[in-house]
Every structure is written in C-alpha cells, then in structure tokens.
C-alpha positions as semicolon CSV with decimal commas, in nm:
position;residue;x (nm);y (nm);z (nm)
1;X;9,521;9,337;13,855
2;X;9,548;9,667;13,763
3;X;9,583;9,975;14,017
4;X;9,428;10,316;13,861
5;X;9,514;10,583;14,092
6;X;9,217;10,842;14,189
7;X;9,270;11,147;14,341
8;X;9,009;11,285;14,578
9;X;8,982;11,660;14,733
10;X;9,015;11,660;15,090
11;X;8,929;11,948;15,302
12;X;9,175;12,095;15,555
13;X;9,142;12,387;15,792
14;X;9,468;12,547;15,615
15;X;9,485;12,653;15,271
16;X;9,911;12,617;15,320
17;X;9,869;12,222;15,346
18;X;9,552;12,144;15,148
19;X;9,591;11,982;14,791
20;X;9,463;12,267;14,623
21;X;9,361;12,612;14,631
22;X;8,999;12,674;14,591
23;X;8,840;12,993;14,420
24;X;8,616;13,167;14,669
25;X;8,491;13,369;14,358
26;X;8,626;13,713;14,480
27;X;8,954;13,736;14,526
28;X;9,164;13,387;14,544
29;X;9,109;13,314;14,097
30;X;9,404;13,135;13,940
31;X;9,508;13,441;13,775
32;X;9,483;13,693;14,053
33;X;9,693;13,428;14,315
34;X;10,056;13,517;14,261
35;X;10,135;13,164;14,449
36;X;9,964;12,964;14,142
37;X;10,148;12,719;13,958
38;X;10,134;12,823;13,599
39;X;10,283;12,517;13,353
40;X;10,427;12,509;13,004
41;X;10,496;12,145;12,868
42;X;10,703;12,011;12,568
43;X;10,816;11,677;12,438
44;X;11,197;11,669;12,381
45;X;11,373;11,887;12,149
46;X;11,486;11,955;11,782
47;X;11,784;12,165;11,768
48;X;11,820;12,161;11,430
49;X;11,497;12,326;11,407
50;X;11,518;12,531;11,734
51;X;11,222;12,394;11,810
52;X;11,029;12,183;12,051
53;X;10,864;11,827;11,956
54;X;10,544;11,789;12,166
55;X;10,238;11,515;12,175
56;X;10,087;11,298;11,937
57;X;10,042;11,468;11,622
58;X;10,146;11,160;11,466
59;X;10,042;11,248;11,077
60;X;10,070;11,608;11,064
61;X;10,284;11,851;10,938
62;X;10,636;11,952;11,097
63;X;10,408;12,257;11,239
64;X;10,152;12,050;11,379
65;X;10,388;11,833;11,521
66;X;10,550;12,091;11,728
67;X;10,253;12,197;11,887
68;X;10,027;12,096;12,158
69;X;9,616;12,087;12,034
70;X;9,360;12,281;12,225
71;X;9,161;12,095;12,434
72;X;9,473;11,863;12,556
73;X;9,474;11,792;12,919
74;X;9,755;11,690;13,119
75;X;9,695;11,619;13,505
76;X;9,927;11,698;13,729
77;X;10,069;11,673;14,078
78;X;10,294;11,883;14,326
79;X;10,442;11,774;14,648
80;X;10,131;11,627;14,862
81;X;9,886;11,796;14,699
82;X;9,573;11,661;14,496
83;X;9,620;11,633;14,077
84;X;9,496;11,898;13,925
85;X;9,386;11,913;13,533
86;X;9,558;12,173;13,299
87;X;9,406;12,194;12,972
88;X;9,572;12,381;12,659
89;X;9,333;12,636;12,509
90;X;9,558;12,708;12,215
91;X;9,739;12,949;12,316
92;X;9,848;12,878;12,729
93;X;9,762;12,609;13,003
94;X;9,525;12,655;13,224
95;X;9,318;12,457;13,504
96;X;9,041;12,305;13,359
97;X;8,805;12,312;13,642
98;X;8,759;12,671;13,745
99;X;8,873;12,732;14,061
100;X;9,137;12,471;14,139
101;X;9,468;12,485;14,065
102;X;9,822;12,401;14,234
103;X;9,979;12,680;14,451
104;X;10,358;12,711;14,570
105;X;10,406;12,588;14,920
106;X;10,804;12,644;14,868
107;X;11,024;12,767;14,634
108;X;11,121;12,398;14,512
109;X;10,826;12,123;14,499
110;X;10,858;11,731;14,316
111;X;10,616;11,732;14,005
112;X;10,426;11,428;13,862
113;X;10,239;11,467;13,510
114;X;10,057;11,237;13,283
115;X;9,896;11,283;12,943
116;X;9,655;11,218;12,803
117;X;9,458;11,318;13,118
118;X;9,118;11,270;12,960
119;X;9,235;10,874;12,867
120;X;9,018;10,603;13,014
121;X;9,249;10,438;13,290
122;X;9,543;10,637;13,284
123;X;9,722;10,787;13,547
124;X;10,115;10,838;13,614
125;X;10,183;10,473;13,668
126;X;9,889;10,309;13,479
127;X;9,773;10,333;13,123
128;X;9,524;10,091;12,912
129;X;9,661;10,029;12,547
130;X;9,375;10,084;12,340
131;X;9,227;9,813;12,156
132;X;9,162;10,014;11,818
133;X;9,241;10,357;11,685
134;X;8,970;10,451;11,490
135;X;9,078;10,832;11,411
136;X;9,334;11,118;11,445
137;X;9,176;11,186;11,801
138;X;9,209;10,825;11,964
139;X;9,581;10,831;11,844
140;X;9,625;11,145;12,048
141;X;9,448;10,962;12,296
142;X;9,670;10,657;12,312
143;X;10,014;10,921;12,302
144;X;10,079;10,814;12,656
145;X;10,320;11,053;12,832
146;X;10,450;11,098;13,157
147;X;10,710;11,346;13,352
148;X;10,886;11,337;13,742
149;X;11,067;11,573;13,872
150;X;11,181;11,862;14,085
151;X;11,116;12,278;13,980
152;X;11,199;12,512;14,156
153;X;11,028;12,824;14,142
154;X;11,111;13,174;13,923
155;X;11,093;13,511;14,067
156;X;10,866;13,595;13,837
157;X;10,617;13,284;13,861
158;X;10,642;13,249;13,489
159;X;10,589;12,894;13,485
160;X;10,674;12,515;13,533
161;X;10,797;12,376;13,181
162;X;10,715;11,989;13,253
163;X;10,945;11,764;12,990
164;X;10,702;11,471;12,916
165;X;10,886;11,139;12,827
166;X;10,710;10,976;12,545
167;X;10,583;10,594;12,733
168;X;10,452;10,469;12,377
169;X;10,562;10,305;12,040
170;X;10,488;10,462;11,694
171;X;10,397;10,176;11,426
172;X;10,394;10,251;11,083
173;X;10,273;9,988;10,826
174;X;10,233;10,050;10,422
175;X;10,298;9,898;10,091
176;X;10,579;9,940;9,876
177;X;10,537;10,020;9,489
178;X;10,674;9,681;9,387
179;X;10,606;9,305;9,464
180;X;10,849;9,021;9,578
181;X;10,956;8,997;9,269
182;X;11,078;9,356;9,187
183;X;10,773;9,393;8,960
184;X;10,521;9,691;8,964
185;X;10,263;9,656;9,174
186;X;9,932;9,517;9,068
187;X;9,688;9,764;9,044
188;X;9,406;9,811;9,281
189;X;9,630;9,624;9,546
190;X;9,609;9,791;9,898
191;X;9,649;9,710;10,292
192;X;9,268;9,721;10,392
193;X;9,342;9,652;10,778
194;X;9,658;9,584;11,006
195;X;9,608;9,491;11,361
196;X;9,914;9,502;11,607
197;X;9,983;9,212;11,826
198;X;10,244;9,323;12,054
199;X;10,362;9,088;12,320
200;X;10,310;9,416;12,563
201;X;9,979;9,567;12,669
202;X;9,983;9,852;12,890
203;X;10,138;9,998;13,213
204;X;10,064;9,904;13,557
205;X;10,225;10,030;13,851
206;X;10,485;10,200;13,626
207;X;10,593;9,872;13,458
208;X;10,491;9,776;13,096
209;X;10,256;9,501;13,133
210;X;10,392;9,190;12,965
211;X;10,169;8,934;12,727
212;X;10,130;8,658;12,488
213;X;10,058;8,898;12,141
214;X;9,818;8,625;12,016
215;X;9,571;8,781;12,345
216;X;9,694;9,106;12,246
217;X;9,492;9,276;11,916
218;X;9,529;9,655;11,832
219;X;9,360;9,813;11,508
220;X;9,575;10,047;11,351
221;X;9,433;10,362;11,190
222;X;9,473;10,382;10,796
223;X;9,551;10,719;10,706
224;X;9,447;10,938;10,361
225;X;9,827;10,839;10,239
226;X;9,728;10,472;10,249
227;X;9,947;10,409;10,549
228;X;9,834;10,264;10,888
229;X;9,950;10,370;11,228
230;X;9,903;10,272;11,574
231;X;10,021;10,384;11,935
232;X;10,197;10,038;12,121
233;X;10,339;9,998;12,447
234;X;10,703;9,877;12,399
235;X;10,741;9,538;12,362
236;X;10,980;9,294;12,463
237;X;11,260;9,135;12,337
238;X;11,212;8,756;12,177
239;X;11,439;8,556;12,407
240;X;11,306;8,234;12,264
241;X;11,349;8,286;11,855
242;X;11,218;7,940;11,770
243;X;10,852;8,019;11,864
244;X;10,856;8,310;11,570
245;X;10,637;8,546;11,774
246;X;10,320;8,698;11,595
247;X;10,350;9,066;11,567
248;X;10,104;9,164;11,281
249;X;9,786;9,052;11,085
250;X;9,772;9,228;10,743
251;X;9,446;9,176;10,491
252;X;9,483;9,274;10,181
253;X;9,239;9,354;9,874
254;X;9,294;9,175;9,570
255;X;9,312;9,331;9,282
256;X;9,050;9,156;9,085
257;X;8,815;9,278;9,355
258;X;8,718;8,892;9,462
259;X;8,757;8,958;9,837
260;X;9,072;9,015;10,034
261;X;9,349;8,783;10,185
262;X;9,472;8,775;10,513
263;X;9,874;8,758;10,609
264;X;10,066;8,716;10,927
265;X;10,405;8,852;11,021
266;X;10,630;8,708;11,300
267;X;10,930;8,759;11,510
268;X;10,965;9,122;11,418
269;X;11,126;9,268;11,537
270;X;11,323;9,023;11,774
271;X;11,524;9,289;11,933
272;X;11,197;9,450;12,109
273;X;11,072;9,805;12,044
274;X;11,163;10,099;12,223
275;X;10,939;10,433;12,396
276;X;10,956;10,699;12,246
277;X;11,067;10,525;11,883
278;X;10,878;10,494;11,531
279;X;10,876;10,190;11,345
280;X;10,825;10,198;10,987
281;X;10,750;9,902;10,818
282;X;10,745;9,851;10,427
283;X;10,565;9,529;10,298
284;X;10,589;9,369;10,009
285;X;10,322;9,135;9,861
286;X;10,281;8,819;9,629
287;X;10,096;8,590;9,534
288;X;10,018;8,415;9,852
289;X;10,236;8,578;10,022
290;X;10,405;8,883;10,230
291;X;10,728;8,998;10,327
292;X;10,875;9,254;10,558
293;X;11,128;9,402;10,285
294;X;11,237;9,711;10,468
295;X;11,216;9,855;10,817
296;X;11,341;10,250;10,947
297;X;11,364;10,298;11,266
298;X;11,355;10,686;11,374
299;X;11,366;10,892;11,678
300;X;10,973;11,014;11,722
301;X;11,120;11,291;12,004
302;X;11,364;11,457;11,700
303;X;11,338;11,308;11,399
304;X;11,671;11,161;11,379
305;X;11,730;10,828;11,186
306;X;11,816;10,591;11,433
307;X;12,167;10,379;11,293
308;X;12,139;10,052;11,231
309;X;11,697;10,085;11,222
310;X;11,700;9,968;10,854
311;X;11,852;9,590;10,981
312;X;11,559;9,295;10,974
313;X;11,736;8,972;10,963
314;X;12,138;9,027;11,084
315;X;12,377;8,787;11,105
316;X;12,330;8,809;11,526
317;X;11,984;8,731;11,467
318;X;12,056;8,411;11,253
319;X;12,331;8,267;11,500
320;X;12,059;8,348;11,796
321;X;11,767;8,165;11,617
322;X;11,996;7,855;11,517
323;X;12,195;7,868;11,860
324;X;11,821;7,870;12,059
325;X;11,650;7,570;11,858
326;X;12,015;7,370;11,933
327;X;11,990;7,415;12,243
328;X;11,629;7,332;12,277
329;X;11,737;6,950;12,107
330;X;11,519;7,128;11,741
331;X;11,636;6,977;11,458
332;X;11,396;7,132;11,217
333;X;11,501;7,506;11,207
334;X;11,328;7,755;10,956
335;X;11,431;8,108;10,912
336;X;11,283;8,384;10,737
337;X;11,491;8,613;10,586
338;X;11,509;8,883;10,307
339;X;11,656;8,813;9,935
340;X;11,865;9,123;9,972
341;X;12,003;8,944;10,271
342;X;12,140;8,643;10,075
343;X;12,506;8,749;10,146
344;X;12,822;8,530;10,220
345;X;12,794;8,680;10,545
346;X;12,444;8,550;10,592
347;X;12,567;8,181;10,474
348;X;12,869;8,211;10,731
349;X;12,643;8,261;10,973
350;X;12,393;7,939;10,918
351;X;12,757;7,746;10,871
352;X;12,910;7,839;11,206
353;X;12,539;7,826;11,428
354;X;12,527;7,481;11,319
355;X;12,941;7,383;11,401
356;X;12,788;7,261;11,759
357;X;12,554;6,997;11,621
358;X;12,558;6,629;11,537
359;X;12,654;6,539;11,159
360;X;12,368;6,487;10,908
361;X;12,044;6,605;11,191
362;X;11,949;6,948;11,080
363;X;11,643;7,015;10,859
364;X;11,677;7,346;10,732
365;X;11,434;7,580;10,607
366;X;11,515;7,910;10,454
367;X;11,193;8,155;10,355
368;X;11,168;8,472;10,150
369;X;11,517;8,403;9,972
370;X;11,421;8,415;9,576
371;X;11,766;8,462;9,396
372;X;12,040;8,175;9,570
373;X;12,301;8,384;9,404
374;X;12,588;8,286;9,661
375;X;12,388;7,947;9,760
376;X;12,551;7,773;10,060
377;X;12,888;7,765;9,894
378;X;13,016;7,906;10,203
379;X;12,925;7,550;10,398
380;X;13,175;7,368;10,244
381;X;13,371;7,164;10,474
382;X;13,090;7,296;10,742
383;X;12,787;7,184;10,614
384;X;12,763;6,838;10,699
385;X;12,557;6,940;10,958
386;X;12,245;6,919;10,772
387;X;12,080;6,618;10,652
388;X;11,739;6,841;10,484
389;X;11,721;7,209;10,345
390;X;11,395;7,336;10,214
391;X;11,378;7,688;9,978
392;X;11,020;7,733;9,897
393;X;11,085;8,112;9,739
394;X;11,441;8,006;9,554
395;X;11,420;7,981;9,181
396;X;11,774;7,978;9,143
397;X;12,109;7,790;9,227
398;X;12,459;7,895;9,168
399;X;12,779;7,740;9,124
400;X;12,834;7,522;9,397
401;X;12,531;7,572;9,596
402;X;12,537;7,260;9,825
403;X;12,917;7,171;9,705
404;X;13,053;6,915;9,978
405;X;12,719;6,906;10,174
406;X;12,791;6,500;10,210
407;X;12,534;6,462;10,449
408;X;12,282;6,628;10,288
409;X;12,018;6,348;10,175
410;X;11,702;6,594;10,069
411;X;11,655;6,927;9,871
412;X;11,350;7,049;9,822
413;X;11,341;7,387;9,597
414;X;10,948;7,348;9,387
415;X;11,092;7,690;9,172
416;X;11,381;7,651;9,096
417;X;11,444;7,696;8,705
418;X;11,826;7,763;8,667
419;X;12,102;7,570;8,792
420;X;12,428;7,673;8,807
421;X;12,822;7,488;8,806
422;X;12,875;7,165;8,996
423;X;12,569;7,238;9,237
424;X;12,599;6,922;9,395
425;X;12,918;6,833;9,388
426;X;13,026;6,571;9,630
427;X;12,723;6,555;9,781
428;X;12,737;6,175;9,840
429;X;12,494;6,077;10,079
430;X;12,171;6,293;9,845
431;X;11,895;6,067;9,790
432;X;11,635;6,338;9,666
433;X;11,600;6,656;9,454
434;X;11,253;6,828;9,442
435;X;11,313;7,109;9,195
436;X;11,061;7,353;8,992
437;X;11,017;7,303;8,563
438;X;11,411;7,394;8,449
439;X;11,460;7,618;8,160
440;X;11,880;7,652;8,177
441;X;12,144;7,468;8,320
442;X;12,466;7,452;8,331
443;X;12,653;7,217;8,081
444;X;13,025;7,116;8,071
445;X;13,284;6,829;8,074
446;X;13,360;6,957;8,452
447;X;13,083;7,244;8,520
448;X;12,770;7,101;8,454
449;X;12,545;7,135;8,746
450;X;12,535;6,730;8,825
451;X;12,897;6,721;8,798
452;X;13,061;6,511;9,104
453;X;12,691;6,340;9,212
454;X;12,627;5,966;9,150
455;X;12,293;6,066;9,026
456;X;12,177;5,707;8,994
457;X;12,126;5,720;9,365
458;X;11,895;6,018;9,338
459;X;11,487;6,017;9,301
460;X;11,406;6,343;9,055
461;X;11,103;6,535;9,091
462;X;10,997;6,797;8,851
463;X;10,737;6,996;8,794
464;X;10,428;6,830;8,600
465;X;10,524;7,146;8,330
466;X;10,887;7,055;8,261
467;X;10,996;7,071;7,906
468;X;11,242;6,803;7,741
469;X;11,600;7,010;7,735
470;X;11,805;6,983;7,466
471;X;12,207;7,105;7,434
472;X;12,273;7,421;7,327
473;X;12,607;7,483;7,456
474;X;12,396;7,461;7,776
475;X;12,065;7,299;7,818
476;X;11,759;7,485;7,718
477;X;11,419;7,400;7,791
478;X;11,225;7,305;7,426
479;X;10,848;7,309;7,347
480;X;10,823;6,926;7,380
481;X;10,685;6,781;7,726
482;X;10,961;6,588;7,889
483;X;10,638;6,351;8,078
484;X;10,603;6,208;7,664
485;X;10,979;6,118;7,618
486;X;11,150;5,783;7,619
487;X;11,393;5,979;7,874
488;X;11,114;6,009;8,116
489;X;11,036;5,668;8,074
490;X;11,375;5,504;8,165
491;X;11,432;5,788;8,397
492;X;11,672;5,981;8,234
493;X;11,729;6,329;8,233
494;X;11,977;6,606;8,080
495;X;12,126;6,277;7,955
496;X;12,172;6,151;8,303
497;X;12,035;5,789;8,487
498;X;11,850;5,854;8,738
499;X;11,691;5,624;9,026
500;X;11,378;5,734;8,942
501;X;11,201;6,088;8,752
502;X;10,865;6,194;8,900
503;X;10,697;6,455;8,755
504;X;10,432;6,650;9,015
C-alpha cells in the first residue's frame, strides 16, 4: 500500500519551535522577516554552457530547458518544521500561500524538497507514475524531483539553492526515414500512439515500486516533430532474458489509410533504465513488422552522450539470454537481434553460450537478421549443439553458413533467395531445408552451395513462386515455373536428387 505523506499546521505557544511562521498582516510578511528562508533551485549543471539544467522542459529549446516555468511549485521542508509551498513566479521563489513560509531556527538546518508539488500523490518519498501524458503540462507534471540535505545559512540571507535529483526516466520514441529494408519510407506512414510498459510504476516510501509491465500502461505524448515522449520511473534490470519482457506497444497508420496496425517491443532494454537518463529510441517498420534499429542514450541533467547508449543487442546480452534458457533446461531459444549486428563477434557468441549443452538439442531462432552475410561459419567445430535454427527475416546465406553443423537436422529460412559456397557442407545428420523462391546460387565443381550434403536425404521446400534455374556459370532463376517441370516431378532440383521437393 502506498504511504502519501501530509503535512498538517500545528499550533505552538512559540514561534522559535512551530513549523512555520505565520503573517500577522503587520509586521511578520515573508519579505519584511530577515529570519525567512528564501530558496533558489536548479537541476544539475552544464559547464560547457555555464549554465544550469532545471525541470521538465522536456521539448523545448536549450533556453527553455534551463529555466524553471512560472507557476512551478516545489514543497519543501526544514528541520521539524511543517512543508511549506514555494512557487516560481518567473522571476524568484516565493511561498505560495501568503503568510507561511520557513524561518531559520539556526544557522545550519537539514532540507527536504519535492517537485512537482502540485502532483496528485507526491511527496518526498512517494510519487504516482501517471497513466497518460496528454500535453506539455502533464509531462512537467510527471518530472518527479527530489533533494536532501544540509544548508547552512549566508550572512546575507540570500538564499537556499536546493539541487533537485531528477527521480524519472525520459522516453523518446519516433520513426526513422527508412524501412527494414534500407528503403525510403512509405509515405503517409507514422507512429499514431506508443504506450510505455515499464516493469516499474512509481515510488513508495523512497523505493521505486516494482511490477509486471503487462499491468503497467503509460501513454506517451506525440509531439509537433512527430516524436512521442513520456516521463517513467526507472525500471529494472531483466534478470530472466527468456521471458522477453514487454516494454512498448506501437500502432501505426498505414499508408493506404485502411486503419492502423499494432506492434509490440520486448526485452528492451535488458540492462534497466536509469533516473535522471533519456532514452531515444528509433524504429523501423515493415511490412508486418517493427524493429528497434537504433537506441542513444544521453545524460537528461547535461546533455552529454552517454558511451556505450547506442548498444541494443551486445555480445553480453546474447551469452546472458542463451546462458539463462540453459540453465532453465529451454531448448527452444529465440533471439532478436539487429542486421547491423550480424558480426563474427555476434556468431562467437551464440557458438560459445551453447558449448555447455547436450549435442544436437537446441532449436534456434534468430529474428530481425535480413542479410546472413557471415552466417554461422563461426560454429564450425562448435555448432553441433543445435539440432533446429529458424531465420524468418534472412534472405541470404553465405559461404559456409551452417558448414560442419552435423547435428543440425532442420533449417527453416521462407526468404531466402541467394545461396552462397558449400552452405551445407558436412552437415550430415540435415533432413530438411525450408527456403524462400531462389534466384542465384552458387555453382562449382567444389563451391556450389550443396557441395559436401547427401542431398538425397533431404525433404526441399520452396516457395509455391520458384522459377526452374538454369546454369549460367551460376544458377539463375528463368521465367518457367519449376512446379511444371519433369525436375519437380522426380524431385530434382539445380540438377540434384532429392528425397522429396515441396513447393508451399
């Protein structure tokens, strides 16, 4: 249950122990008492700009965003006495109800602050995270801040500077100009809502209130620049990988203008989000589907690029998601990861998570990976591990993709068009291919891409589309279906015996 903190005037028979002093409307005004606590309030620092970073003007300029607005309220505390309300009129802070204000009791007194002070529920140890952010004014409303600490007072009274520490996440969510596949984007294609599921919601007590993000739903605010943003409370670290944690729902407007379709984005980031940081997040979309192509990671107090923000599926992650689905006896593993990441780092990485397990057990699935342009020819003598791999997004392989894979009995790639030299090489236990309608492979008395496999063994499937192929120094697709052959009809293909063809 949640604790919100009131604070309630209490009379006392001296003014040197009550919470607060009170205006008698002569002589004791805030402005006239030389033991009132005046206040000045920031949010970090930008020395590179000598100037000061303050509260949640989240989309304006660098100006705005050093600058408090009028009307902000911060409440505040000092030593044993009552919170009091400061409100910024533009210019200074002030108390916002007339006649009450904080007062020096000794020359050093222990501060508590909280902003937004006119937030439903907050206080210095609790805060609701909104549900929606609807305009500029709820995100200032959801820029929870809070400060602790000792001042001691000037000789010349000229003010309490209280450093807030930022509580809240900054999420940033927009398209980029191109689609999965490196194309321009379709016109009239735009983000019409993104909701936030963080696996966080709130504070309580001082803590950040932990959840299951499917109960957790906050609508982020799209912005004239077609991006959306929304306040979070920082969220936790995945420490199980293999459940692929829900972070976002995305809809989309399709271009034709039939209606919109709806996407959902996991697991990211695993790592957990920190106060006081902005995420930026740049989607890409196709055809029934999205992916997170690019994340930055900055400092919302300065404005400094945070190293290493722009990583989304390292090699650490990999190991931890293979290592956790191991351990939890999973033999069907899936992974979503980013073409750009298709590295021989990335492939070392699959190859030495999997070093632990039985022979032949693993069914692997690897999403968002379009171009297999170092394959898995980094498994070999490693990857006997699996016994399935699935590559929905893959349309091509290279040279020795699955070379040495002999446990490997299934592939299933439905787009694959291009295969490289000796793909399967001395993959002897294969018993099924599932590829997409080829238009090129590889031809040769000791590269073509069935070199080494006893494709008799194999059953074929191709897509219902596939062309015959015909040898032109490698083979090329032609305009004549391969379904109305004799080859498909004794099961032959690129010249090959196979144990059967299936065309679906």
């Amino acid at each position: 249950m949640k604790i919100i903190n009131k604070y309630i005037l209490v009379a006392a028979a001296s003014l040197s122990v009550v919470a607060c002093s009170q205006d008698d409307g002569l002589s004791n005004s805030y402005l006239k008492d030389s033991d009132a606590v005046h206040i000045t309030a920031q949010v970090g620092s930008n020395e590179a700009t000598g100037g000061f970073i303050s509260r949640s003007n989240p989309l304006g300029s660098e100006v705005e965003q050093a600058k408090f607005n009028e009307g902000d309220a911060i409440s505040v505390v000092a030593d044993n006495q009552d919170a009091v309300i400061y409100s910024y009129d533009g210019t200074s802070w002030s108390p916002k109800e007339k006649g009450l204000h904080l007062v020096w009791n000794s020359n050093e007194m222990n501060f508590k602050a909280f902003y937004p002070a006119n937030a439903n529920d907050a206080s210095f140890t609790d805060f609701t995270l909104p549900t929606a952010y609807n305009s500029l004014a709820d995100l200032a409303l959801g820029d929870y801040m809070t400060f602790s600490g000792s001042r001691k007072r000037s000789s010349d009274n000229d003010g309490v500077n209280l450093e807030m520490e930022r509580k809240m996440v900054r999420i940033v969510v927009g398209l980029r100009d191109v689609n999965v596949w490196g194309d321009t984007m379709d016109e009239g294609l735009e983000l019409t809502e993104v909701t936030i599921h963080p696996n966080t919601n709130g504070y309580s007590n001082g803590e950040v209130v932990p959840a299951d993000s499917k109960d957790v739903s906050v609508k982020a605010y799209k912005h004239t620049d077609g991006k959306f943003y929304a306040l979070i409370t920082p969220t936790m670290p995945v420490s199980d990988m293999y459940n692929y944690l829900l972070f976002m729902t995305v809809k989309v407007a399709k271009p034709d203008g039939t209606g919109e379709q709806e996407f959902e984005v996991r697991r990211i980031p695993h790592t957990g989000t920190e106060a006081g940081s902005s995420y930026e997040y740049f989607l890409k979309i196709g055809k029934d589907e999205l992916v997170v192509d690019k994340i930055t990671v900055s400092d919302w107090k300065t404005g400094e690029a945070i190293p290493g923000g722009e990583a989304l599926d390292d090699v650490s992650f990999v190991k931890k998601t293979i290592a956790d689905a191991l351990a939890a006896n999973k033999t069907d593993i899936e992974l979503t990861l980013n073409s750009y990441n298709n590295s021989s780092e990335l492939s070392a990485a699959i190859r030495d998570a999997l070093k632990t397990t039985t022979d032949g057990s693993v069914n692997l699935t690897l999403k968002g990976i379009t171009s297999f342009q170092t394959g898995l020819d980094n498994f070999i003598n490693h990857c006997n591990k699996l016994k399935s791999i699935t590559l929905p997004d893959a349309t091509e392989f290279s040279m020795w993709a699955f070379a040495s894979c002999d446990k490997l009995e299934e592939i299933y790639a439905p787009n694959v068009s291009v295969l490289g030299c000796q793909v399967f090489k001395g993959c002897k236990g294969l018993k099924k291919i599932a590829l997409g309608a080829l238009t090129n492979v590889n031809l040769g008395d000791d590269s073509e891409a069935f070199f080494g496999l006893n494709t008799e063994n194999v059953d074929l499937v191709l897509s219902e589309s596939q062309k015959q192929m015909e040898n032109r120094n490698n083979w090329y697709s032609t305009e004549e279906d391969y379904k109305s052959t004799d080859d498909y009809t004794k099961n032959i293909f690129l010249g090959r015996q196979f144990k059967s063809v299936t065309l679906q």
